[in-house]
């Protein structure tokens, strides 16, 4: 219940701030900045070879080659530098974990099959050292998602700076996350375990188990649907018997009514097909996540207009006899088929390497333009926040990076960083340790 | 009676000869029969999962018109490399082959680096990489458990990787003996070992030998040592024993000339390896994280009398870089992996640069077959974090690991006389948009992307034909003979996916060993 209240207030806060009324929330900066003489890669429009971006009240106030600089603006001379929208990592556990082996800091996976009512945002630690490490490499926004059970819970889009998780929340909840049961003995993240390798199950057994788990998912969703119908009926007719509140079913109502997207974590082609059948039957609005074999069902995904969050790209192929570069060419094959894509690291500590996942996909056939878009405007569209982030356009949140080159290239340096219009210092636990020990006599 | 005496004397003689031969260190990686490179070149590639490669019939290979990143003396634009008998015969502009049958590779627009070297690998190890029963397992050898058919080897070749330091795991204070190999996929594994590489051994400090993580419910598997204090004592004690053992053998050797009745000490394979370390005949490669344990091992080496050749992982090496450099010890680290456990929490991507700038010979390693196939990009991170020059960065995965493994006379840079080990890239190796097009070991092509792509088409066709045939036979009601037992098909129609995937167990997501 407390969770729900928190979410309510978060949503309220977001609605209020986005309506533009009180702009003195700490989430947004009151400072005005003008980034001058910059090469501006707007992503949605043409590149402006030499122009100005004005940031005011946390938003992009003006963009163009001939923009007047407000008198009170702090000016950043970006001669020789480029401005890009902040990059978006579409699948992380940022804020939910600190040190892998230390259980006390692990909040990624709850116990139980059905965790539909969990809100990831309340567990995001704004002081996590992973956040500055990611943002100083240009990641300004991330989807942080729960991982445990068949139904893992609800994700949030967070900006990687803020005093509290409320300030960090760009959108919450974003989606319901389901770990799709695999029938391939590989793939799915944290869904359920097929037992020790010493006692491998046959494919037949694995698939029987998969069908059982899918049935379980269907039952959970159908029960939520019935719960919703009972609730509606009760609203119409107060003489009907009292209906006990069920938080899990309550949380699934927007899902079964097609209002909240479902992110289905699934890797193998056969499982993806099964997931699509499941989604059709349950009338869900879905997004595929992981999808290492999505390229094998690209046409099907296109026909059903299902976006794919690809990643990690930097991984092994799913099968021994797959081409060595199968995970690298996945993105370009999906793009060619017309599927909407975005990238994720599925990581926290090294979310900073997001650009190199996209870069590897670009080395293996994806155009550089699409690689950048799959880190900016495509995820903004997929997550329903294209009006707020993902490009350099007037009115959007001022999440910007200023670089000395292509942000997908490893040797490129980030020179300035803006989140919510705040100029965020380019320091992290790593730069601090570096400076400290560089100075050791 | 007489017969028994004879047997005893034969047995004694055998024992003696065996004991004597212990002095010539037969129990090392160098016992593999040497073969000349020419002999290797002449052998056709054995059938393998790898696409057929252009095993050159000619003794000469000429690569022309490339940007050559030598790793030792800068970059040569529009350069050529002439290879003769697996060695680099010439590097420069406008080279000509003397052999009319020379294989010529036109590398216009391409970039060439030395073959990539990974100073911390567990690739191709069959089964577990840890003999975890004791905390001192200096007698076990990685060279005995290599699987030349491991699928990852080809994937690594496709990332320009040529040479690997294949290490035992890190469960023990003193682990097993390593193997330094070139990934000569298709050749018998005996030909993978680099003959003149110094034998080595794995040590490990901190959380892994302490076994403070990953035990889970198996708390009964706790064993001494369980603290960093205990790890130091375990190593010290092992070397004290080894020194006694070494002295016994020295005394025996001295006595034996004058006293034919002298009895040799009992051979101890565990101590043999430690004696080799004390005699400078075996390198210590020690897994470590924190500055305290790094300093501890360097000091212990000073006290007991061993040199630490490389510190592996060495994630806090930047904190004690001065001390590491003073010991002429190398550091082999990750580009940016951190926070996966407590002792990795102070890991920073500036580590390699800071150690390099303080005079430590540093390399970037993978500890992961997946990272191993893009080590060139990992090396680029040392330019980003800490500002190494391009050549310094390239050396992190070429010349420096060669120095650390004692094989820099034969590989690690593009210089006349060295092995012809190269990776050919489509663009600058530090650009994220680059791709390895060819990997060459001692003048032979082990990976060729063009051939790989062609072979994919052929394999797809073959697979479709085979599946069609099998489907037809199943429909006719009889299974093909000779097929291994398969799970019963699911009720209903023929399961296409069983045909598709049933023969190979899919791999799960790659996980780093950190071992």
PDB file of C-alpha atoms in Angstrom, chain A residues 98-102 128-130 133 137 184-187 197 200 202-204 207-208 267-270 273 293 296 312-325 327-329 348-350 352-353 355-360 362-365 368 371 406 408-414 428-431 433-434 437-441, chain B residues 151-152 154-155 158-159 207 213 291 318-323 335-343 345-350 353-354 357-358 369-371 373-374 376-378 380-381 383-387 430-436 447 449 452-453 456 463 487-491 495 497-498 500-510:
ATOM      1  CA  UNK A  98      26.143  -2.074  -5.628  1.00  0.00           C
ATOM      2  CA  UNK A  99      28.591  -4.940  -5.140  1.00  0.00           C
ATOM      3  CA  UNK A 100      27.782  -8.229  -6.838  1.00  0.00           C
ATOM      4  CA  UNK A 101      28.870 -10.533  -4.034  1.00  0.00           C
ATOM      5  CA  UNK A 102      27.361  -8.496  -1.195  1.00  0.00           C
ATOM      6  CA  UNK A 128      24.791   4.286  -5.857  1.00  0.00           C
ATOM      7  CA  UNK A 129      28.284   4.781  -7.216  1.00  0.00           C
ATOM      8  CA  UNK A 130      27.192   3.097 -10.436  1.00  0.00           C
ATOM      9  CA  UNK A 133      30.130   5.977 -13.442  1.00  0.00           C
ATOM     10  CA  UNK A 137      30.263   8.291 -20.196  1.00  0.00           C
ATOM     11  CA  UNK A 184      15.305 -24.179 -25.281  1.00  0.00           C
ATOM     12  CA  UNK A 185      17.414 -24.761 -22.215  1.00  0.00           C
ATOM     13  CA  UNK A 186      18.997 -21.352 -22.621  1.00  0.00           C
ATOM     14  CA  UNK A 187      18.194 -17.724 -22.666  1.00  0.00           C
ATOM     15  CA  UNK A 197      23.832 -29.216 -15.402  1.00  0.00           C
ATOM     16  CA  UNK A 200      20.166 -32.036 -17.647  1.00  0.00           C
ATOM     17  CA  UNK A 202      15.668 -33.497 -22.124  1.00  0.00           C
ATOM     18  CA  UNK A 203      14.176 -30.950 -24.487  1.00  0.00           C
ATOM     19  CA  UNK A 204      10.852 -32.685 -24.117  1.00  0.00           C
ATOM     20  CA  UNK A 207       9.186 -27.905 -23.069  1.00  0.00           C
ATOM     21  CA  UNK A 208       6.626 -29.559 -20.872  1.00  0.00           C
ATOM     22  CA  UNK A 267      16.090 -14.912 -26.054  1.00  0.00           C
ATOM     23  CA  UNK A 268      15.537 -17.874 -28.366  1.00  0.00           C
ATOM     24  CA  UNK A 269      13.578 -17.781 -31.628  1.00  0.00           C
ATOM     25  CA  UNK A 270      11.212 -20.568 -30.669  1.00  0.00           C
ATOM     26  CA  UNK A 273       7.312 -17.173 -31.255  1.00  0.00           C
ATOM     27  CA  UNK A 293      17.730 -14.864 -31.757  1.00  0.00           C
ATOM     28  CA  UNK A 296      15.458 -15.426 -36.891  1.00  0.00           C
ATOM     29  CA  UNK A 312      23.726  -7.203 -24.374  1.00  0.00           C
ATOM     30  CA  UNK A 313      25.193  -7.194 -27.882  1.00  0.00           C
ATOM     31  CA  UNK A 314      28.619  -8.057 -26.521  1.00  0.00           C
ATOM     32  CA  UNK A 315      27.876 -11.675 -25.747  1.00  0.00           C
ATOM     33  CA  UNK A 316      28.268 -15.122 -27.260  1.00  0.00           C
ATOM     34  CA  UNK A 317      25.860 -16.508 -29.840  1.00  0.00           C
ATOM     35  CA  UNK A 318      23.068 -18.608 -28.383  1.00  0.00           C
ATOM     36  CA  UNK A 319      24.127 -21.844 -30.062  1.00  0.00           C
ATOM     37  CA  UNK A 320      27.441 -23.500 -30.746  1.00  0.00           C
ATOM     38  CA  UNK A 321      26.738 -23.697 -34.457  1.00  0.00           C
ATOM     39  CA  UNK A 322      25.569 -20.090 -34.832  1.00  0.00           C
ATOM     40  CA  UNK A 323      27.739 -17.666 -36.759  1.00  0.00           C
ATOM     41  CA  UNK A 324      30.344 -16.156 -34.447  1.00  0.00           C
ATOM     42  CA  UNK A 325      28.896 -12.693 -35.061  1.00  0.00           C
ATOM     43  CA  UNK A 327      24.683 -11.238 -31.634  1.00  0.00           C
ATOM     44  CA  UNK A 328      26.482  -8.451 -33.524  1.00  0.00           C
ATOM     45  CA  UNK A 329      24.390  -8.719 -36.710  1.00  0.00           C
ATOM     46  CA  UNK A 348      24.574  -1.863 -13.835  1.00  0.00           C
ATOM     47  CA  UNK A 349      28.278  -1.402 -13.085  1.00  0.00           C
ATOM     48  CA  UNK A 350      29.124  -1.264 -16.787  1.00  0.00           C
ATOM     49  CA  UNK A 352      28.705   2.961 -19.241  1.00  0.00           C
ATOM     50  CA  UNK A 353      29.647   0.600 -22.074  1.00  0.00           C
ATOM     51  CA  UNK A 355      27.641   2.964 -26.708  1.00  0.00           C
ATOM     52  CA  UNK A 356      29.989   0.087 -27.548  1.00  0.00           C
ATOM     53  CA  UNK A 357      27.143  -2.410 -27.717  1.00  0.00           C
ATOM     54  CA  UNK A 358      25.556  -0.185 -30.347  1.00  0.00           C
ATOM     55  CA  UNK A 359      28.958   0.374 -31.932  1.00  0.00           C
ATOM     56  CA  UNK A 360      29.563  -3.339 -32.377  1.00  0.00           C
ATOM     57  CA  UNK A 362      27.214  -0.807 -36.349  1.00  0.00           C
ATOM     58  CA  UNK A 363      30.500  -2.548 -37.151  1.00  0.00           C
ATOM     59  CA  UNK A 364      28.396  -5.499 -38.287  1.00  0.00           C
ATOM     60  CA  UNK A 365      25.903  -3.847 -40.585  1.00  0.00           C
ATOM     61  CA  UNK A 368      25.797   4.636 -37.665  1.00  0.00           C
ATOM     62  CA  UNK A 371      22.951   2.929 -33.965  1.00  0.00           C
ATOM     63  CA  UNK A 406      31.316  10.364 -31.954  1.00  0.00           C
ATOM     64  CA  UNK A 408      29.957   5.553 -29.899  1.00  0.00           C
ATOM     65  CA  UNK A 409      33.734   5.588 -30.298  1.00  0.00           C
ATOM     66  CA  UNK A 410      35.654   4.390 -27.234  1.00  0.00           C
ATOM     67  CA  UNK A 411      38.326   7.086 -27.386  1.00  0.00           C
ATOM     68  CA  UNK A 412      35.778   9.916 -27.454  1.00  0.00           C
ATOM     69  CA  UNK A 413      35.711  12.019 -24.285  1.00  0.00           C
ATOM     70  CA  UNK A 414      32.634  13.581 -22.728  1.00  0.00           C
ATOM     71  CA  UNK A 428      32.640   9.517 -10.219  1.00  0.00           C
ATOM     72  CA  UNK A 429      34.075   7.093  -7.709  1.00  0.00           C
ATOM     73  CA  UNK A 430      36.535   6.193 -10.452  1.00  0.00           C
ATOM     74  CA  UNK A 431      37.743   9.686 -11.264  1.00  0.00           C
ATOM     75  CA  UNK A 433      40.225   7.369  -6.907  1.00  0.00           C
ATOM     76  CA  UNK A 434      42.206   8.194 -10.037  1.00  0.00           C
ATOM     77  CA  UNK A 437      46.319   7.977  -6.466  1.00  0.00           C
ATOM     78  CA  UNK A 438      47.703   9.956  -9.380  1.00  0.00           C
ATOM     79  CA  UNK A 439      48.811  12.430  -6.731  1.00  0.00           C
ATOM     80  CA  UNK A 440      50.574   9.782  -4.640  1.00  0.00           C
ATOM     81  CA  UNK A 441      54.229  10.771  -4.425  1.00  0.00           C
TER      82      UNK A 441
ATOM     83  CA  UNK B 151      34.060 -23.800 -30.095  1.00  0.00           C
ATOM     84  CA  UNK B 152      35.229 -20.594 -28.442  1.00  0.00           C
ATOM     85  CA  UNK B 154      37.278 -20.143 -33.423  1.00  0.00           C
ATOM     86  CA  UNK B 155      35.266 -17.245 -32.014  1.00  0.00           C
ATOM     87  CA  UNK B 158      37.587 -14.208 -35.247  1.00  0.00           C
ATOM     88  CA  UNK B 159      38.590 -11.451 -32.829  1.00  0.00           C
ATOM     89  CA  UNK B 207      38.522 -13.660  -1.652  1.00  0.00           C
ATOM     90  CA  UNK B 213      32.153 -16.079  -1.869  1.00  0.00           C
ATOM     91  CA  UNK B 291      46.811  -3.305  -2.474  1.00  0.00           C
ATOM     92  CA  UNK B 318      47.377   1.661  -9.239  1.00  0.00           C
ATOM     93  CA  UNK B 319      47.581   2.194  -5.479  1.00  0.00           C
ATOM     94  CA  UNK B 320      50.958   0.449  -5.193  1.00  0.00           C
ATOM     95  CA  UNK B 321      52.265   0.911  -8.728  1.00  0.00           C
ATOM     96  CA  UNK B 322      55.573   2.230  -7.401  1.00  0.00           C
ATOM     97  CA  UNK B 323      56.194  -0.920  -5.380  1.00  0.00           C
ATOM     98  CA  UNK B 335      39.938  -2.618 -18.917  1.00  0.00           C
ATOM     99  CA  UNK B 336      36.932  -1.631 -16.821  1.00  0.00           C
ATOM    100  CA  UNK B 337      35.322  -4.540 -15.012  1.00  0.00           C
ATOM    101  CA  UNK B 338      34.443  -3.666 -11.411  1.00  0.00           C
ATOM    102  CA  UNK B 339      32.021  -3.973  -8.463  1.00  0.00           C
ATOM    103  CA  UNK B 340      31.256  -7.653  -8.974  1.00  0.00           C
ATOM    104  CA  UNK B 341      32.643  -8.338  -5.533  1.00  0.00           C
ATOM    105  CA  UNK B 342      33.939  -6.399  -2.570  1.00  0.00           C
ATOM    106  CA  UNK B 343      37.609  -6.620  -3.521  1.00  0.00           C
ATOM    107  CA  UNK B 345      34.980  -2.163  -5.601  1.00  0.00           C
ATOM    108  CA  UNK B 346      38.016   0.105  -5.882  1.00  0.00           C
ATOM    109  CA  UNK B 347      38.774  -1.076  -9.414  1.00  0.00           C
ATOM    110  CA  UNK B 348      39.072   1.842 -11.825  1.00  0.00           C
ATOM    111  CA  UNK B 349      39.502   1.894 -15.589  1.00  0.00           C
ATOM    112  CA  UNK B 350      42.541   4.146 -15.109  1.00  0.00           C
ATOM    113  CA  UNK B 353      47.377   3.803 -17.466  1.00  0.00           C
ATOM    114  CA  UNK B 354      48.460   4.645 -13.920  1.00  0.00           C
ATOM    115  CA  UNK B 357      52.937   5.689 -16.160  1.00  0.00           C
ATOM    116  CA  UNK B 358      54.658   4.446 -12.979  1.00  0.00           C
ATOM    117  CA  UNK B 369      36.366 -16.173 -23.816  1.00  0.00           C
ATOM    118  CA  UNK B 370      33.802 -13.576 -24.838  1.00  0.00           C
ATOM    119  CA  UNK B 371      35.900 -10.531 -23.932  1.00  0.00           C
ATOM    120  CA  UNK B 373      37.341 -11.776 -28.943  1.00  0.00           C
ATOM    121  CA  UNK B 374      37.394  -7.991 -28.639  1.00  0.00           C
ATOM    122  CA  UNK B 376      41.572  -4.677 -29.200  1.00  0.00           C
ATOM    123  CA  UNK B 377      38.603  -2.563 -28.098  1.00  0.00           C
ATOM    124  CA  UNK B 378      39.410  -3.202 -24.458  1.00  0.00           C
ATOM    125  CA  UNK B 380      41.437   1.314 -26.635  1.00  0.00           C
ATOM    126  CA  UNK B 381      39.926   2.069 -23.242  1.00  0.00           C
ATOM    127  CA  UNK B 383      43.595   5.750 -24.177  1.00  0.00           C
ATOM    128  CA  UNK B 384      40.243   7.007 -22.961  1.00  0.00           C
ATOM    129  CA  UNK B 385      40.982   6.415 -19.275  1.00  0.00           C
ATOM    130  CA  UNK B 386      44.324   7.853 -18.321  1.00  0.00           C
ATOM    131  CA  UNK B 387      45.560   8.947 -21.714  1.00  0.00           C
ATOM    132  CA  UNK B 430      40.567   1.082 -31.830  1.00  0.00           C
ATOM    133  CA  UNK B 431      37.493   2.200 -33.746  1.00  0.00           C
ATOM    134  CA  UNK B 432      34.284   0.651 -32.488  1.00  0.00           C
ATOM    135  CA  UNK B 433      33.260   0.226 -36.130  1.00  0.00           C
ATOM    136  CA  UNK B 434      36.180  -2.049 -36.975  1.00  0.00           C
ATOM    137  CA  UNK B 435      36.012  -5.745 -37.702  1.00  0.00           C
ATOM    138  CA  UNK B 436      38.677  -8.446 -37.821  1.00  0.00           C
ATOM    139  CA  UNK B 447      40.442 -16.980 -39.686  1.00  0.00           C
ATOM    140  CA  UNK B 449      35.880 -13.533 -42.636  1.00  0.00           C
ATOM    141  CA  UNK B 452      33.458 -17.680 -43.107  1.00  0.00           C
ATOM    142  CA  UNK B 453      30.631 -15.854 -44.903  1.00  0.00           C
ATOM    143  CA  UNK B 456      27.717 -19.999 -43.908  1.00  0.00           C
ATOM    144  CA  UNK B 463      21.531 -28.226 -43.348  1.00  0.00           C
ATOM    145  CA  UNK B 487      14.134 -37.609 -27.009  1.00  0.00           C
ATOM    146  CA  UNK B 488      10.729 -38.890 -28.076  1.00  0.00           C
ATOM    147  CA  UNK B 489       9.038 -36.352 -30.326  1.00  0.00           C
ATOM    148  CA  UNK B 490       6.254 -34.347 -28.732  1.00  0.00           C
ATOM    149  CA  UNK B 491       2.769 -35.581 -29.506  1.00  0.00           C
ATOM    150  CA  UNK B 495       8.902 -30.991 -34.335  1.00  0.00           C
ATOM    151  CA  UNK B 497      12.793 -27.282 -33.666  1.00  0.00           C
ATOM    152  CA  UNK B 498      13.925 -30.658 -32.517  1.00  0.00           C
ATOM    153  CA  UNK B 500      16.851 -27.624 -35.726  1.00  0.00           C
ATOM    154  CA  UNK B 501      18.275 -27.548 -32.232  1.00  0.00           C
ATOM    155  CA  UNK B 502      18.080 -31.023 -30.869  1.00  0.00           C
ATOM    156  CA  UNK B 503      21.676 -31.884 -31.642  1.00  0.00           C
ATOM    157  CA  UNK B 504      23.353 -29.020 -29.876  1.00  0.00           C
ATOM    158  CA  UNK B 505      22.871 -27.792 -26.373  1.00  0.00           C
ATOM    159  CA  UNK B 506      22.472 -24.036 -26.518  1.00  0.00           C
ATOM    160  CA  UNK B 507      24.929 -22.047 -24.492  1.00  0.00           C
ATOM    161  CA  UNK B 508      23.734 -19.772 -21.808  1.00  0.00           C
ATOM    162  CA  UNK B 509      24.827 -16.206 -21.348  1.00  0.00           C
ATOM    163  CA  UNK B 510      28.543 -15.862 -20.990  1.00  0.00           C
TER     164      UNK B 510
END
